[in-house]
C-alpha cells in the first residue's frame, strides 16, 4: 500500500509541476502580449507628438502666408521638414510599419506642398516689369500644390484609419 500511495503522490506531484509549467508559459505569453502592446502604444504616442508639431508648423505657416512673411514661411516649412525627419526616424513595431509609412508619406506630401507654395510665392514676389511672372502657369501650380496637400491629408487619414482598426 505504501508503494501505491507513493505512486499516487508522485503522479499528483507531476501533475502539479505540469500545471505550474503551463501557467508559467501562459504568464510569459501574457507578458509578451503586454510588452508588444506597450511598444505599440509608445510608438503611437510618439507619432501623435510629431503630428502635434506638424499641426503647429502648418498653423504658423498659414499665419506667415497671411502676413506675407516669406522668411517665416521658410522657417515653418523647415519645421515641417523636421517633423518628416523625426517621424522617419521612429522605430515602428512590425505590426505598425504600414501605418508609419502612411504617416511618413502624408507629412512628406504636406511638406512638399509648403515648399511648392513658397516657390510660387517667391516667383510672384520677385517678378519685375522686365521679368514678369508667367500667370498662365499659376492655376496649374496652385492645382499641383493643392493635390500635394490633399494627398498628404489622405495618407494621414489612411494611417489614422489603419491605426484605429488595429486597436
PDB file of C-alpha atoms in Angstrom:
ATOM      1  CA  UNK A   1       0.000   0.000   0.000  1.00  0.00           C
ATOM      2  CA  UNK A   2       2.891   2.371   0.686  1.00  0.00           C
ATOM      3  CA  UNK A   3       4.117   1.865  -2.860  1.00  0.00           C
ATOM      4  CA  UNK A   4       0.650   2.624  -4.205  1.00  0.00           C
ATOM      5  CA  UNK A   5       0.399   5.786  -2.102  1.00  0.00           C
ATOM      6  CA  UNK A   6       3.894   6.817  -3.170  1.00  0.00           C
ATOM      7  CA  UNK A   7       2.978   6.344  -6.856  1.00  0.00           C
ATOM      8  CA  UNK A   8      -0.230   8.340  -6.405  1.00  0.00           C
ATOM      9  CA  UNK A   9       1.651  11.140  -4.650  1.00  0.00           C
ATOM     10  CA  UNK A  10       4.301  11.074  -7.372  1.00  0.00           C
ATOM     11  CA  UNK A  11       1.630  11.261 -10.101  1.00  0.00           C
ATOM     12  CA  UNK A  12      -0.074  14.136  -8.298  1.00  0.00           C
ATOM     13  CA  UNK A  13       3.245  15.953  -7.909  1.00  0.00           C
ATOM     14  CA  UNK A  14       3.968  15.502 -11.618  1.00  0.00           C
ATOM     15  CA  UNK A  15       0.516  16.851 -12.468  1.00  0.00           C
ATOM     16  CA  UNK A  16       1.142  19.904 -10.267  1.00  0.00           C
ATOM     17  CA  UNK A  17       4.538  20.501 -11.924  1.00  0.00           C
ATOM     18  CA  UNK A  18       2.969  20.256 -15.405  1.00  0.00           C
ATOM     19  CA  UNK A  19       0.139  22.602 -14.377  1.00  0.00           C
ATOM     20  CA  UNK A  20       2.594  25.130 -12.945  1.00  0.00           C
ATOM     21  CA  UNK A  21       4.727  24.934 -16.075  1.00  0.00           C
ATOM     22  CA  UNK A  22       1.639  25.585 -18.195  1.00  0.00           C
ATOM     23  CA  UNK A  23       0.645  28.550 -16.059  1.00  0.00           C
ATOM     24  CA  UNK A  24       4.149  29.953 -16.246  1.00  0.00           C
ATOM     25  CA  UNK A  25       4.049  29.596 -20.028  1.00  0.00           C
ATOM     26  CA  UNK A  26       0.733  31.462 -20.134  1.00  0.00           C
ATOM     27  CA  UNK A  27       2.122  34.173 -17.909  1.00  0.00           C
ATOM     28  CA  UNK A  28       5.114  34.545 -20.241  1.00  0.00           C
ATOM     29  CA  UNK A  29       2.766  34.818 -23.230  1.00  0.00           C
ATOM     30  CA  UNK A  30       0.714  37.435 -21.391  1.00  0.00           C
ATOM     31  CA  UNK A  31       3.889  39.361 -20.586  1.00  0.00           C
ATOM     32  CA  UNK A  32       4.918  39.223 -24.249  1.00  0.00           C
ATOM     33  CA  UNK A  33       1.500  40.499 -25.333  1.00  0.00           C
ATOM     34  CA  UNK A  34       1.677  43.279 -22.722  1.00  0.00           C
ATOM     35  CA  UNK A  35       5.163  44.254 -23.904  1.00  0.00           C
ATOM     36  CA  UNK A  36       4.034  44.341 -27.549  1.00  0.00           C
ATOM     37  CA  UNK A  37       1.012  46.456 -26.641  1.00  0.00           C
ATOM     38  CA  UNK A  38       3.237  48.838 -24.664  1.00  0.00           C
ATOM     39  CA  UNK A  39       5.616  49.223 -27.617  1.00  0.00           C
ATOM     40  CA  UNK A  40       2.668  49.880 -29.936  1.00  0.00           C
ATOM     41  CA  UNK A  41       1.255  52.493 -27.554  1.00  0.00           C
ATOM     42  CA  UNK A  42       4.660  54.161 -27.185  1.00  0.00           C
ATOM     43  CA  UNK A  43       5.107  54.315 -30.952  1.00  0.00           C
ATOM     44  CA  UNK A  44       1.648  55.792 -31.485  1.00  0.00           C
ATOM     45  CA  UNK A  45       2.269  58.343 -28.708  1.00  0.00           C
ATOM     46  CA  UNK A  46       5.474  59.387 -30.484  1.00  0.00           C
ATOM     47  CA  UNK A  47       3.628  59.646 -33.807  1.00  0.00           C
ATOM     48  CA  UNK A  48       0.966  61.748 -32.111  1.00  0.00           C
ATOM     49  CA  UNK A  49       3.600  64.163 -30.786  1.00  0.00           C
ATOM     50  CA  UNK A  50       5.105  64.553 -34.258  1.00  0.00           C
ATOM     51  CA  UNK A  51       1.611  65.219 -35.643  1.00  0.00           C
ATOM     52  CA  UNK A  52       1.048  67.901 -32.976  1.00  0.00           C
ATOM     53  CA  UNK A  53       4.344  69.514 -34.006  1.00  0.00           C
ATOM     54  CA  UNK A  54       3.359  69.283 -37.688  1.00  0.00           C
ATOM     55  CA  UNK A  55      -0.004  70.897 -36.963  1.00  0.00           C
ATOM     56  CA  UNK A  56       1.770  73.733 -35.200  1.00  0.00           C
ATOM     57  CA  UNK A  57       4.109  74.223 -38.170  1.00  0.00           C
ATOM     58  CA  UNK A  58       1.128  74.268 -40.552  1.00  0.00           C
ATOM     59  CA  UNK A  59      -0.732  76.823 -38.430  1.00  0.00           C
ATOM     60  CA  UNK A  60       2.354  79.021 -38.179  1.00  0.00           C
ATOM     61  CA  UNK A  61       2.903  78.656 -41.940  1.00  0.00           C
ATOM     62  CA  UNK A  62      -0.655  79.804 -42.533  1.00  0.00           C
ATOM     63  CA  UNK A  63      -0.059  82.825 -40.296  1.00  0.00           C
ATOM     64  CA  UNK A  64       3.118  83.634 -42.235  1.00  0.00           C
ATOM     65  CA  UNK A  65       1.220  83.410 -45.521  1.00  0.00           C
ATOM     66  CA  UNK A  66      -1.406  85.760 -44.117  1.00  0.00           C
ATOM     67  CA  UNK A  67       1.238  88.323 -43.275  1.00  0.00           C
ATOM     68  CA  UNK A  68       3.233  87.760 -46.482  1.00  0.00           C
ATOM     69  CA  UNK A  69       6.361  86.879 -44.493  1.00  0.00           C
ATOM     70  CA  UNK A  70       8.474  84.643 -46.751  1.00  0.00           C
ATOM     71  CA  UNK A  71      11.176  84.191 -44.105  1.00  0.00           C
ATOM     72  CA  UNK A  72       8.615  82.822 -41.639  1.00  0.00           C
ATOM     73  CA  UNK A  73       7.115  80.641 -44.359  1.00  0.00           C
ATOM     74  CA  UNK A  74      10.549  79.117 -44.974  1.00  0.00           C
ATOM     75  CA  UNK A  75      11.097  78.670 -41.233  1.00  0.00           C
ATOM     76  CA  UNK A  76       7.801  76.844 -40.828  1.00  0.00           C
ATOM     77  CA  UNK A  77       8.470  74.714 -43.915  1.00  0.00           C
ATOM     78  CA  UNK A  78      11.779  73.821 -42.238  1.00  0.00           C
ATOM     79  CA  UNK A  79       9.888  72.898 -39.069  1.00  0.00           C
ATOM     80  CA  UNK A  80       7.629  70.668 -41.164  1.00  0.00           C
ATOM     81  CA  UNK A  81      10.725  69.048 -42.685  1.00  0.00           C
ATOM     82  CA  UNK A  82      11.983  68.410 -39.142  1.00  0.00           C
ATOM     83  CA  UNK A  83       8.691  66.620 -38.430  1.00  0.00           C
ATOM     84  CA  UNK A  84       9.159  64.434 -41.516  1.00  0.00           C
ATOM     85  CA  UNK A  85      12.662  63.557 -40.328  1.00  0.00           C
ATOM     86  CA  UNK A  86      11.513  62.860 -36.759  1.00  0.00           C
ATOM     87  CA  UNK A  87       8.724  60.610 -37.965  1.00  0.00           C
ATOM     88  CA  UNK A  88      11.011  58.775 -40.356  1.00  0.00           C
ATOM     89  CA  UNK A  89      13.475  58.065 -37.511  1.00  0.00           C
ATOM     90  CA  UNK A  90      10.838  56.469 -35.270  1.00  0.00           C
ATOM     91  CA  UNK A  91      11.191  52.717 -34.904  1.00  0.00           C
ATOM     92  CA  UNK A  92       7.835  51.170 -35.677  1.00  0.00           C
ATOM     93  CA  UNK A  93       6.878  47.781 -34.283  1.00  0.00           C
ATOM     94  CA  UNK A  94       6.384  45.260 -37.081  1.00  0.00           C
ATOM     95  CA  UNK A  95       2.610  45.402 -36.787  1.00  0.00           C
ATOM     96  CA  UNK A  96       2.646  49.195 -37.291  1.00  0.00           C
ATOM     97  CA  UNK A  97       5.208  49.617 -40.088  1.00  0.00           C
ATOM     98  CA  UNK A  98       2.499  50.122 -42.716  1.00  0.00           C
ATOM     99  CA  UNK A  99       0.864  52.776 -40.555  1.00  0.00           C
ATOM    100  CA  UNK A 100       4.203  54.535 -40.079  1.00  0.00           C
ATOM    101  CA  UNK A 101       4.668  54.604 -43.844  1.00  0.00           C
ATOM    102  CA  UNK A 102       1.253  56.229 -44.321  1.00  0.00           C
ATOM    103  CA  UNK A 103       2.207  58.932 -41.817  1.00  0.00           C
ATOM    104  CA  UNK A 104       5.660  59.472 -43.359  1.00  0.00           C
ATOM    105  CA  UNK A 105       4.151  59.694 -46.849  1.00  0.00           C
ATOM    106  CA  UNK A 106       1.478  62.073 -45.575  1.00  0.00           C
ATOM    107  CA  UNK A 107       3.796  64.543 -43.855  1.00  0.00           C
ATOM    108  CA  UNK A 108       6.249  64.354 -46.761  1.00  0.00           C
ATOM    109  CA  UNK A 109       3.483  65.323 -49.159  1.00  0.00           C
ATOM    110  CA  UNK A 110       2.341  68.151 -46.887  1.00  0.00           C
ATOM    111  CA  UNK A 111       5.885  69.427 -46.586  1.00  0.00           C
ATOM    112  CA  UNK A 112       6.254  69.324 -50.389  1.00  0.00           C
ATOM    113  CA  UNK A 113       3.115  71.416 -50.761  1.00  0.00           C
ATOM    114  CA  UNK A 114       4.613  74.034 -48.415  1.00  0.00           C
ATOM    115  CA  UNK A 115       7.863  74.143 -50.386  1.00  0.00           C
ATOM    116  CA  UNK A 116       5.974  74.426 -53.678  1.00  0.00           C
ATOM    117  CA  UNK A 117       3.824  77.234 -52.282  1.00  0.00           C
ATOM    118  CA  UNK A 118       6.916  79.139 -51.146  1.00  0.00           C
ATOM    119  CA  UNK A 119       8.474  78.719 -54.579  1.00  0.00           C
ATOM    120  CA  UNK A 120       5.316  80.048 -56.243  1.00  0.00           C
ATOM    121  CA  UNK A 121       5.057  82.939 -53.795  1.00  0.00           C
ATOM    122  CA  UNK A 122       8.738  83.809 -54.294  1.00  0.00           C
ATOM    123  CA  UNK A 123       8.371  83.681 -58.076  1.00  0.00           C
ATOM    124  CA  UNK A 124       5.449  86.102 -57.914  1.00  0.00           C
ATOM    125  CA  UNK A 125       7.202  88.386 -55.423  1.00  0.00           C
ATOM    126  CA  UNK A 126      10.422  88.515 -57.433  1.00  0.00           C
ATOM    127  CA  UNK A 127       8.734  89.316 -60.731  1.00  0.00           C
ATOM    128  CA  UNK A 128       9.685  92.603 -62.262  1.00  0.00           C
ATOM    129  CA  UNK A 129       8.449  94.549 -65.230  1.00  0.00           C
ATOM    130  CA  UNK A 130      11.347  93.177 -67.250  1.00  0.00           C
ATOM    131  CA  UNK A 131      10.933  89.605 -65.946  1.00  0.00           C
ATOM    132  CA  UNK A 132       7.212  89.260 -65.400  1.00  0.00           C
ATOM    133  CA  UNK A 133       5.636  86.288 -63.687  1.00  0.00           C
ATOM    134  CA  UNK A 134       4.073  83.778 -66.066  1.00  0.00           C
ATOM    135  CA  UNK A 135       0.483  83.951 -64.881  1.00  0.00           C
ATOM    136  CA  UNK A 136      -0.545  81.262 -67.369  1.00  0.00           C
ATOM    137  CA  UNK A 137       1.156  78.683 -65.120  1.00  0.00           C
ATOM    138  CA  UNK A 138      -0.396  79.987 -61.906  1.00  0.00           C
ATOM    139  CA  UNK A 139      -3.561  77.871 -61.853  1.00  0.00           C
ATOM    140  CA  UNK A 140      -1.621  74.699 -62.727  1.00  0.00           C
ATOM    141  CA  UNK A 141       0.893  75.341 -59.970  1.00  0.00           C
ATOM    142  CA  UNK A 142      -1.855  76.038 -57.428  1.00  0.00           C
ATOM    143  CA  UNK A 143      -3.616  72.834 -58.530  1.00  0.00           C
ATOM    144  CA  UNK A 144      -0.373  70.873 -58.025  1.00  0.00           C
ATOM    145  CA  UNK A 145       0.109  72.392 -54.561  1.00  0.00           C
ATOM    146  CA  UNK A 146      -3.473  71.550 -53.622  1.00  0.00           C
ATOM    147  CA  UNK A 147      -3.076  67.994 -54.972  1.00  0.00           C
ATOM    148  CA  UNK A 148       0.073  67.509 -52.871  1.00  0.00           C
ATOM    149  CA  UNK A 149      -1.686  68.858 -49.809  1.00  0.00           C
ATOM    150  CA  UNK A 150      -4.779  66.699 -50.389  1.00  0.00           C
ATOM    151  CA  UNK A 151      -2.605  63.621 -50.956  1.00  0.00           C
ATOM    152  CA  UNK A 152      -0.849  64.282 -47.657  1.00  0.00           C
ATOM    153  CA  UNK A 153      -4.150  64.607 -45.797  1.00  0.00           C
ATOM    154  CA  UNK A 154      -5.450  61.395 -47.411  1.00  0.00           C
ATOM    155  CA  UNK A 155      -2.329  59.481 -46.358  1.00  0.00           C
ATOM    156  CA  UNK A 156      -2.600  60.762 -42.797  1.00  0.00           C
ATOM    157  CA  UNK A 157      -6.274  59.796 -42.709  1.00  0.00           C
ATOM    158  CA  UNK A 158      -5.378  56.334 -44.050  1.00  0.00           C
ATOM    159  CA  UNK A 159      -2.805  55.997 -41.253  1.00  0.00           C
ATOM    160  CA  UNK A 160      -5.374  57.080 -38.663  1.00  0.00           C
ATOM    161  CA  UNK A 161      -7.930  54.625 -40.008  1.00  0.00           C
ATOM    162  CA  UNK A 162      -5.440  51.748 -40.062  1.00  0.00           C
ATOM    163  CA  UNK A 163      -4.326  52.582 -36.513  1.00  0.00           C
ATOM    164  CA  UNK A 164      -7.893  52.651 -35.232  1.00  0.00           C
ATOM    165  CA  UNK A 165      -8.605  49.282 -36.847  1.00  0.00           C
ATOM    166  CA  UNK A 166      -5.600  47.702 -35.079  1.00  0.00           C
ATOM    167  CA  UNK A 167      -6.886  48.641 -31.609  1.00  0.00           C
TER     168      UNK A 167
END
